[in-house]
XYZ file of C-alpha atoms in Angstrom:
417
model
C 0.000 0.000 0.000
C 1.003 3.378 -0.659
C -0.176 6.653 1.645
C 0.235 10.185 0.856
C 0.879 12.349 4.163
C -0.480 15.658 4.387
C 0.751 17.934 6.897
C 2.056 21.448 7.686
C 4.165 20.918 10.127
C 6.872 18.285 9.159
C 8.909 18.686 12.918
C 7.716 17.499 16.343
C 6.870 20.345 17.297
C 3.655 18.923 19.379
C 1.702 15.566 20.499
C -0.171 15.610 16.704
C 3.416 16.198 14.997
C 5.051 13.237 17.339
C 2.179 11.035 16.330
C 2.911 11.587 12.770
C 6.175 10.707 12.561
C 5.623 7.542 14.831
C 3.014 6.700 12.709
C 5.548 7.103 9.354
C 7.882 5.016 11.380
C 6.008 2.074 12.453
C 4.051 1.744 9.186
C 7.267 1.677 7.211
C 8.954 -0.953 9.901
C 5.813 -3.007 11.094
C 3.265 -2.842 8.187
C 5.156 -2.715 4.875
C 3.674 0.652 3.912
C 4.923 3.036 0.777
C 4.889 6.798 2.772
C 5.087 10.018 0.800
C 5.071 12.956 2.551
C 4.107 16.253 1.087
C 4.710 19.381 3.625
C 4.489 23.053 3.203
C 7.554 24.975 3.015
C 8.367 26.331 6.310
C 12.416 26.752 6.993
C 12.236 24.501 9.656
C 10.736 21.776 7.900
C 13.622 19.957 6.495
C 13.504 16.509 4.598
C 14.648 13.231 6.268
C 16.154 11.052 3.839
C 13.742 8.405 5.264
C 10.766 8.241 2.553
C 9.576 10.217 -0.297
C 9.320 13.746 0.926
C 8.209 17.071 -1.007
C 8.788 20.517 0.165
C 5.398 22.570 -1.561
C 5.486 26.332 -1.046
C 1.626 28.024 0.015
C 0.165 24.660 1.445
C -0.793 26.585 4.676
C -3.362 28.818 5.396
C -1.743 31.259 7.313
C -0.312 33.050 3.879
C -4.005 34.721 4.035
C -3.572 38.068 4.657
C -4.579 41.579 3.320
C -3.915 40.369 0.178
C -7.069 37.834 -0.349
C -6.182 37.998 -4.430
C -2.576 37.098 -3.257
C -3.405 34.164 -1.089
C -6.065 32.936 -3.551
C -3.642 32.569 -6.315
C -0.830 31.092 -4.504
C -2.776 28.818 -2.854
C -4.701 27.497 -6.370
C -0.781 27.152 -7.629
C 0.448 24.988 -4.272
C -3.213 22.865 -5.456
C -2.058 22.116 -9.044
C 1.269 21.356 -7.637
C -0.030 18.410 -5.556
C -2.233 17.807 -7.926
C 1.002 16.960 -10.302
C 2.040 14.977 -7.380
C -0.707 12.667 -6.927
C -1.006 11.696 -10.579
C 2.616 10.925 -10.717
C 2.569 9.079 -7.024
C -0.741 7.431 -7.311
C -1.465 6.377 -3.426
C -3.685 4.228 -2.541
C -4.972 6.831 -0.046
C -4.541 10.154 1.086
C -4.237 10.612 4.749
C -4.734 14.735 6.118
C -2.637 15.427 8.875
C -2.665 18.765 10.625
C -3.404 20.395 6.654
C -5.500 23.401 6.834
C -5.526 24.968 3.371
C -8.955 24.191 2.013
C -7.695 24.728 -1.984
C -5.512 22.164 -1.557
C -7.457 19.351 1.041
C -10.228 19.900 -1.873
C -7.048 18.536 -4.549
C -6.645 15.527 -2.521
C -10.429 14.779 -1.686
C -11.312 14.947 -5.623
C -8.268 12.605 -6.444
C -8.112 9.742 -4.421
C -9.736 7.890 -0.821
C -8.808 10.673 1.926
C -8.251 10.169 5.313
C -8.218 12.792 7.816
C -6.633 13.001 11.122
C -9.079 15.367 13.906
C -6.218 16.219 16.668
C -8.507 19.633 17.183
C -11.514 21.785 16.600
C -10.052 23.767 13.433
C -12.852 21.776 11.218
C -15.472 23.251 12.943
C -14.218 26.467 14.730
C -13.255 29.928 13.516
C -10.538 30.512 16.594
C -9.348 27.075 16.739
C -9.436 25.947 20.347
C -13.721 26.061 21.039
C -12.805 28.596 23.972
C -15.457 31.653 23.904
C -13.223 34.805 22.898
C -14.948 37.024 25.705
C -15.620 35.037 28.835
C -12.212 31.941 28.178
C -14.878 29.109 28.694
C -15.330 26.409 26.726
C -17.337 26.639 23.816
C -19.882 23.953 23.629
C -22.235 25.529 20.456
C -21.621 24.263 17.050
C -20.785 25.974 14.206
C -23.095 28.657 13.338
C -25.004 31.975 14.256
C -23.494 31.648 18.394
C -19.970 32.136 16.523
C -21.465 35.543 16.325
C -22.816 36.278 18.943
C -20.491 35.097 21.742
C -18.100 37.511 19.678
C -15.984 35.070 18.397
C -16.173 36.166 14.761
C -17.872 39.403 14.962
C -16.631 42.339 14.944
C -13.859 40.620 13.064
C -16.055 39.473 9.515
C -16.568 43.918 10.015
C -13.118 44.836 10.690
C -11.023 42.231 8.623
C -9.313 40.939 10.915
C -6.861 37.906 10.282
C -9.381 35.793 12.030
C -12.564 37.808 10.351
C -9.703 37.317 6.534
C -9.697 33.390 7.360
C -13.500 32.853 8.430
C -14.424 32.171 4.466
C -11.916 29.897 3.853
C -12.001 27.994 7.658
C -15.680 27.569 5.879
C -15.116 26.320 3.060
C -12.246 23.568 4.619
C -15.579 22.971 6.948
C -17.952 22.342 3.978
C -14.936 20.088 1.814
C -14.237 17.777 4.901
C -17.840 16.979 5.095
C -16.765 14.554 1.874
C -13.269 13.407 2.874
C -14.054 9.116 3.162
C -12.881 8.974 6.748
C -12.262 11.283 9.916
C -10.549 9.894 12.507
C -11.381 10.565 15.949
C -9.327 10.213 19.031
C -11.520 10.231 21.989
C -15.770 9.907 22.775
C -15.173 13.555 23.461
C -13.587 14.818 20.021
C -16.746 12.086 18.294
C -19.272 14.011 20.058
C -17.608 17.192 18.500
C -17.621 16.133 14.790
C -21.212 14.844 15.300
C -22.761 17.709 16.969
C -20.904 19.788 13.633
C -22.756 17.960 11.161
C -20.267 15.273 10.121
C -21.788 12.196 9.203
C -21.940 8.852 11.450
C -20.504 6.579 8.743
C -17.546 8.884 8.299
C -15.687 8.616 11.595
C -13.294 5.923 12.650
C -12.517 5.609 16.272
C -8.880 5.400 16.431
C -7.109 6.216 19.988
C -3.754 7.107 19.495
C -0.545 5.255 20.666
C 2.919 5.833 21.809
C 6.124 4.280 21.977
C 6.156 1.781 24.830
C 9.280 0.418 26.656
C 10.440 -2.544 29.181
C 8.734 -2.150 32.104
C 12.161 -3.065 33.763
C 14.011 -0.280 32.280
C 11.454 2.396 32.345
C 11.726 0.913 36.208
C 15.488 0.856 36.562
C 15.393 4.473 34.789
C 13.222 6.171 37.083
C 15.728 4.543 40.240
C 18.234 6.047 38.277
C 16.995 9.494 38.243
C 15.064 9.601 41.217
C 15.031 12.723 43.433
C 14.109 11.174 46.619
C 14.475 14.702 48.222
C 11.816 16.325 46.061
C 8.069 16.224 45.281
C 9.067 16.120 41.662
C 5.619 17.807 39.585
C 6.412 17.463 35.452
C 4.256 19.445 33.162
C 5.438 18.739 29.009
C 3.257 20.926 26.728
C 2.877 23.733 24.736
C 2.979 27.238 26.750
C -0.555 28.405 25.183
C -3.782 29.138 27.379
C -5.823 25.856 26.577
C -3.227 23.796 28.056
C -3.965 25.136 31.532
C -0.162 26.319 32.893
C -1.775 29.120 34.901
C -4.255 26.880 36.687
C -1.547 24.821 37.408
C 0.436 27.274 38.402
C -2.103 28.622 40.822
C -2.781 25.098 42.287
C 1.134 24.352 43.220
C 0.908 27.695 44.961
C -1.781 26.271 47.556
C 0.128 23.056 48.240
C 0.664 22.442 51.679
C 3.679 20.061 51.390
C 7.773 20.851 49.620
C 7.505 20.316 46.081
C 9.133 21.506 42.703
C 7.651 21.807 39.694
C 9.518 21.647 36.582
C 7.811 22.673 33.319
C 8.739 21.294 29.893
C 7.349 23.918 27.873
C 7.966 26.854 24.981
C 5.496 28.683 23.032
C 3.427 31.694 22.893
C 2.652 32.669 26.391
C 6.019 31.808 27.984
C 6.160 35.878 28.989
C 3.395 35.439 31.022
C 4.724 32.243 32.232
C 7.370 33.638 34.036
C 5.398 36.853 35.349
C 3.158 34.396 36.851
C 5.694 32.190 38.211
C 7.100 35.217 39.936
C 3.820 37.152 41.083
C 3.331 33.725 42.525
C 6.445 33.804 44.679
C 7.304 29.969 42.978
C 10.519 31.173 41.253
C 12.932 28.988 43.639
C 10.326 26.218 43.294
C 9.960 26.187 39.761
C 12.461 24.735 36.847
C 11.575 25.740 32.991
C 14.301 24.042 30.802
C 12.237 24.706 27.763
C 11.322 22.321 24.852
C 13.313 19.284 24.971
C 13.784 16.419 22.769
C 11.524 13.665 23.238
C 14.406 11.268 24.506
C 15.350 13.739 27.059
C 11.779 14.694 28.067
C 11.928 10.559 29.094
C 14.466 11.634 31.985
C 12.303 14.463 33.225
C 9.018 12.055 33.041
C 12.104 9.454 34.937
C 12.356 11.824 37.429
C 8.668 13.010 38.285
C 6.505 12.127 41.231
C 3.957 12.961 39.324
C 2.951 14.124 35.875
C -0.461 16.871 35.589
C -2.029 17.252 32.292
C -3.820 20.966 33.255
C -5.780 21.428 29.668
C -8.820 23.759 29.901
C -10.306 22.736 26.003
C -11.728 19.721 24.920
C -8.800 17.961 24.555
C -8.795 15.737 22.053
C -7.193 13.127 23.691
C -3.807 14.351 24.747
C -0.993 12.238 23.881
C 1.258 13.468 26.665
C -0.680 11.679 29.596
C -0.447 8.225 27.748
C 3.714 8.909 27.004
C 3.536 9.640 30.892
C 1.849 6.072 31.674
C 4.439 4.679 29.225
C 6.867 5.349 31.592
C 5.202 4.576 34.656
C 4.126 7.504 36.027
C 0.777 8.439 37.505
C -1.237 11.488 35.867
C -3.194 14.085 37.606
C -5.315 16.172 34.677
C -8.591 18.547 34.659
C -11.901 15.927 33.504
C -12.178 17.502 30.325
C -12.582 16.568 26.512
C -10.713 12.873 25.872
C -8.424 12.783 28.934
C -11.279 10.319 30.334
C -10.710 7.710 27.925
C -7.269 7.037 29.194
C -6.945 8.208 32.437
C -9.177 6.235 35.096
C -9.564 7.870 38.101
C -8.497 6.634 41.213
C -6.242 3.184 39.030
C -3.981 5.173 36.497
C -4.202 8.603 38.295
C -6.687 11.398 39.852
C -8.826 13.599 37.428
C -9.972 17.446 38.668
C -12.872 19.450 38.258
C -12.021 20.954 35.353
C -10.592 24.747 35.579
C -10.500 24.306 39.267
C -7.526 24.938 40.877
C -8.112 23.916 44.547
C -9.588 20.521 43.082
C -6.037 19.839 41.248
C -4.222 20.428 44.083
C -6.168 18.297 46.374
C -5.318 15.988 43.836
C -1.704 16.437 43.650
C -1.240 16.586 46.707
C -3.115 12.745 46.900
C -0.415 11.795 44.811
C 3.009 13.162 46.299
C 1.960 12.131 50.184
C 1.415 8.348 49.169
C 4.657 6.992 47.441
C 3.648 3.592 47.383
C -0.127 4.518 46.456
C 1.699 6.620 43.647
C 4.036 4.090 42.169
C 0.907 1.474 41.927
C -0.746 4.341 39.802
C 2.191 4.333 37.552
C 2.383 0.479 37.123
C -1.331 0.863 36.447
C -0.752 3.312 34.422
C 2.139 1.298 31.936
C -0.237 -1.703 32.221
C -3.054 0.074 30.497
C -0.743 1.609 27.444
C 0.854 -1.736 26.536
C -2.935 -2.769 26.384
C -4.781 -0.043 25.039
C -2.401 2.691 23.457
C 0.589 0.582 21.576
C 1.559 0.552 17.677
C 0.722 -3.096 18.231
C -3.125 -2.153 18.707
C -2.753 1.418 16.590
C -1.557 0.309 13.039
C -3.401 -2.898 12.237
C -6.418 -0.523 13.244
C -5.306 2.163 10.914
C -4.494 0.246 7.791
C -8.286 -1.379 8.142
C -9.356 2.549 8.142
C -7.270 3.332 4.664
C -8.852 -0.067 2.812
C -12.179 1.396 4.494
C -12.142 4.781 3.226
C -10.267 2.601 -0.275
C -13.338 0.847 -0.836
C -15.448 3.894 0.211
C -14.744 5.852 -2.205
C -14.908 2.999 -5.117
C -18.204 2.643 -3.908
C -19.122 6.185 -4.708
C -17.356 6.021 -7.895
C -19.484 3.000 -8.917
C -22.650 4.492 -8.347
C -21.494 7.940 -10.648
């Protein structure tokens, strides 16, 4: 079989980006499969050597600015370009990573059986995360006229903004999904989401993700290794952005009752007020920020946590972070929100908060660090419920039977032209 990858982002960058090139991996190694990956031009994104790999300037959307003409016509060339690139490769199946531009998803859904990958609400959201613009809660409205009025879109449609620039064509990627042969969901949560949008029943494919999994002696004989007996060790690995929760976590270490530090894996967007709030807090001798780290070294810091909290305040989509966390035995404290559910099971693999509640999450923390032996039994429980839910073992076999789905899905609809 041969699959055409889709994405923007060709670096791991994030959970959805880590996933991707785990899945190239393990297809390649474990299933026999043909990968060729086309990616938008971004400097960073640089070739591997390890597949089939084009470089395609104007495959984002975020080239949509004041110019619409502009963007229009360099995003209709980057179209004909995969277009080129599909008749020459001829997959099997097309399979839509984190793509946005709707010109060119609309290349790959009228050439071949698509596949698309729903890591977050950009298919049926104008600002991306389903948080209300005004108020910061979650948005639980579909599509539609509330986009409005809750002052997510409007006044920006009047005053052309980038997000009021991108609403048209964040509608129009809305409108071409609704005939891509498969959308693969990672969570209950995230289904729920793509149903209540108007996405048909017989399109989605229930596919948890997976991560790399490990000998439960050495993830055991690693953690010895790096243990910091003399600390309650508190990890947080994610993205420095509001959904992901830092300041609620942030504002629950500050009413623990019991030594800790807290050490926070993290770069992005919001790190300014990361550190502002890490000082307002009085937390700056009790907090350690080493920044983004390679996912081989973010193994030592998940080596030496007590334990690992997973503050998101979105409907996380599943959250691939709390699983990698399990993988290596740790236990997980996270807010009850979106997909975080489906893995975590409160009170056997971890604790689960009221959701945006700091006092709850550190009640919960705080259940972890006091009971070492309580929290090592999490983390066992934890690893036990990867290797049998959330491994390529379970993954791939599972995602192949979605491509010859959405293959003979769309030979179906051909036959009945």
């Amino acid at each position: 079989m041969k699959v055409l990858h889709l994405c923007d982002h060709y670096r791991p960058i994030g959970g959805a980006e880590k996933l991707l090139f785990d899945t190239l991996e393990t297809l390649e190694k474990s299933a026999g499969v043909q990968n060729v990956v086309v990616t938008h031009n971004f400097p960073e994104n640089k070739t591997s050597g390890n597949r089939k790999e084009y470089i395609v300037p104007d495959l984002d959307i975020q080239p949509f600015s004041w110019n619409c003409l502009d963007y229009i016509l360099r995003s209709i060339r980057a179209k004909k370009v995969l277009g080129r690139i599909i008749d020459e490769e001829r997959p099997d199946v097309i399979h839509i990573h984190n793509m946005q531009n709707p010109f060119v998803i609309s290349e790959a859904v009228k050439k071949t059986a698509t596949v698309r990958s729903v890591h977050d609400p950009r298919l049926y959201c104008f600002n991306s995360w389903r948080i209300l613009r005004k108020s910061k809660e979650t948005c639980h409205y579909p599509m539609g006229y509330k986009c409005l009025t809750e002052g997510c879109l409007w006044p920006d449609l009047l005053m052309f903004t980038f997000d009021g620039r991108a609403a048209v064509p964040r509608y129009f990627s809305y409108l071409i999904h609704m005939k891509v042969d498969k959308l693969i969901v990672e969570s209950e949560a995230m289904k729920a989401c793509v149903l209540q949008n108007g996405y048909r029943e017989e399109q989605i494919a229930f596919l948890p993700n997976f991560t790399r999994t490990y000998d439960f002696d050495e993830v055991m004989q690693r953690s010895r290794d790096l243990d910091r007996p003399e600390e309650n060790s508190i990890l947080f690995v994610g993205r420095a952005s509001f959904e992901k929760g830092i300041d609620y976590l942030l504002e629950a270490v500050a009413l623990l009752k019991i030594p800790f530090k807290l050490c926070l894996v993290t770069g992005g967007p919001a790190m300014s007020e990361v550190y502002d709030r890490v000082k307002k807090l009085g937390l700056s001798d009790r907090v350690e920020i080493p920044g983004i780290q390679s996912y081989e070294k973010t193994r030592d810091y998940y080596a030496m946590a007590d334990v690992v909290v997973v503050p998101s305040v979105w409907i996380e989509s599943f959250c691939l972070v709390g699983i990698e966390a399990m993988a290596n035995a740790k236990p997980v404290v996270a807010f009850r929100t979106g997909g975080i559910p489906d893995w975590l099971v409160d009170g056997v693999t971890g604790r689960l908060a009221e959701c945006r509640n700091a006092a709850d999450l550190a009640e919960k923390i705080e259940f972890v660090l006091k009971d070492k032996e309580k929290a090592k039994s999490l983390g066992i429980n934890g690893y036990n419920r990867v290797m049998e839910k959330f491994s390529k073992d379970i993954y791939i076999p599972r995602l192949i039977n979605i491509y010859d789905s959405a293959v003979e899905n769309r030979k179906i609809r051909n036959d009945t032209r």
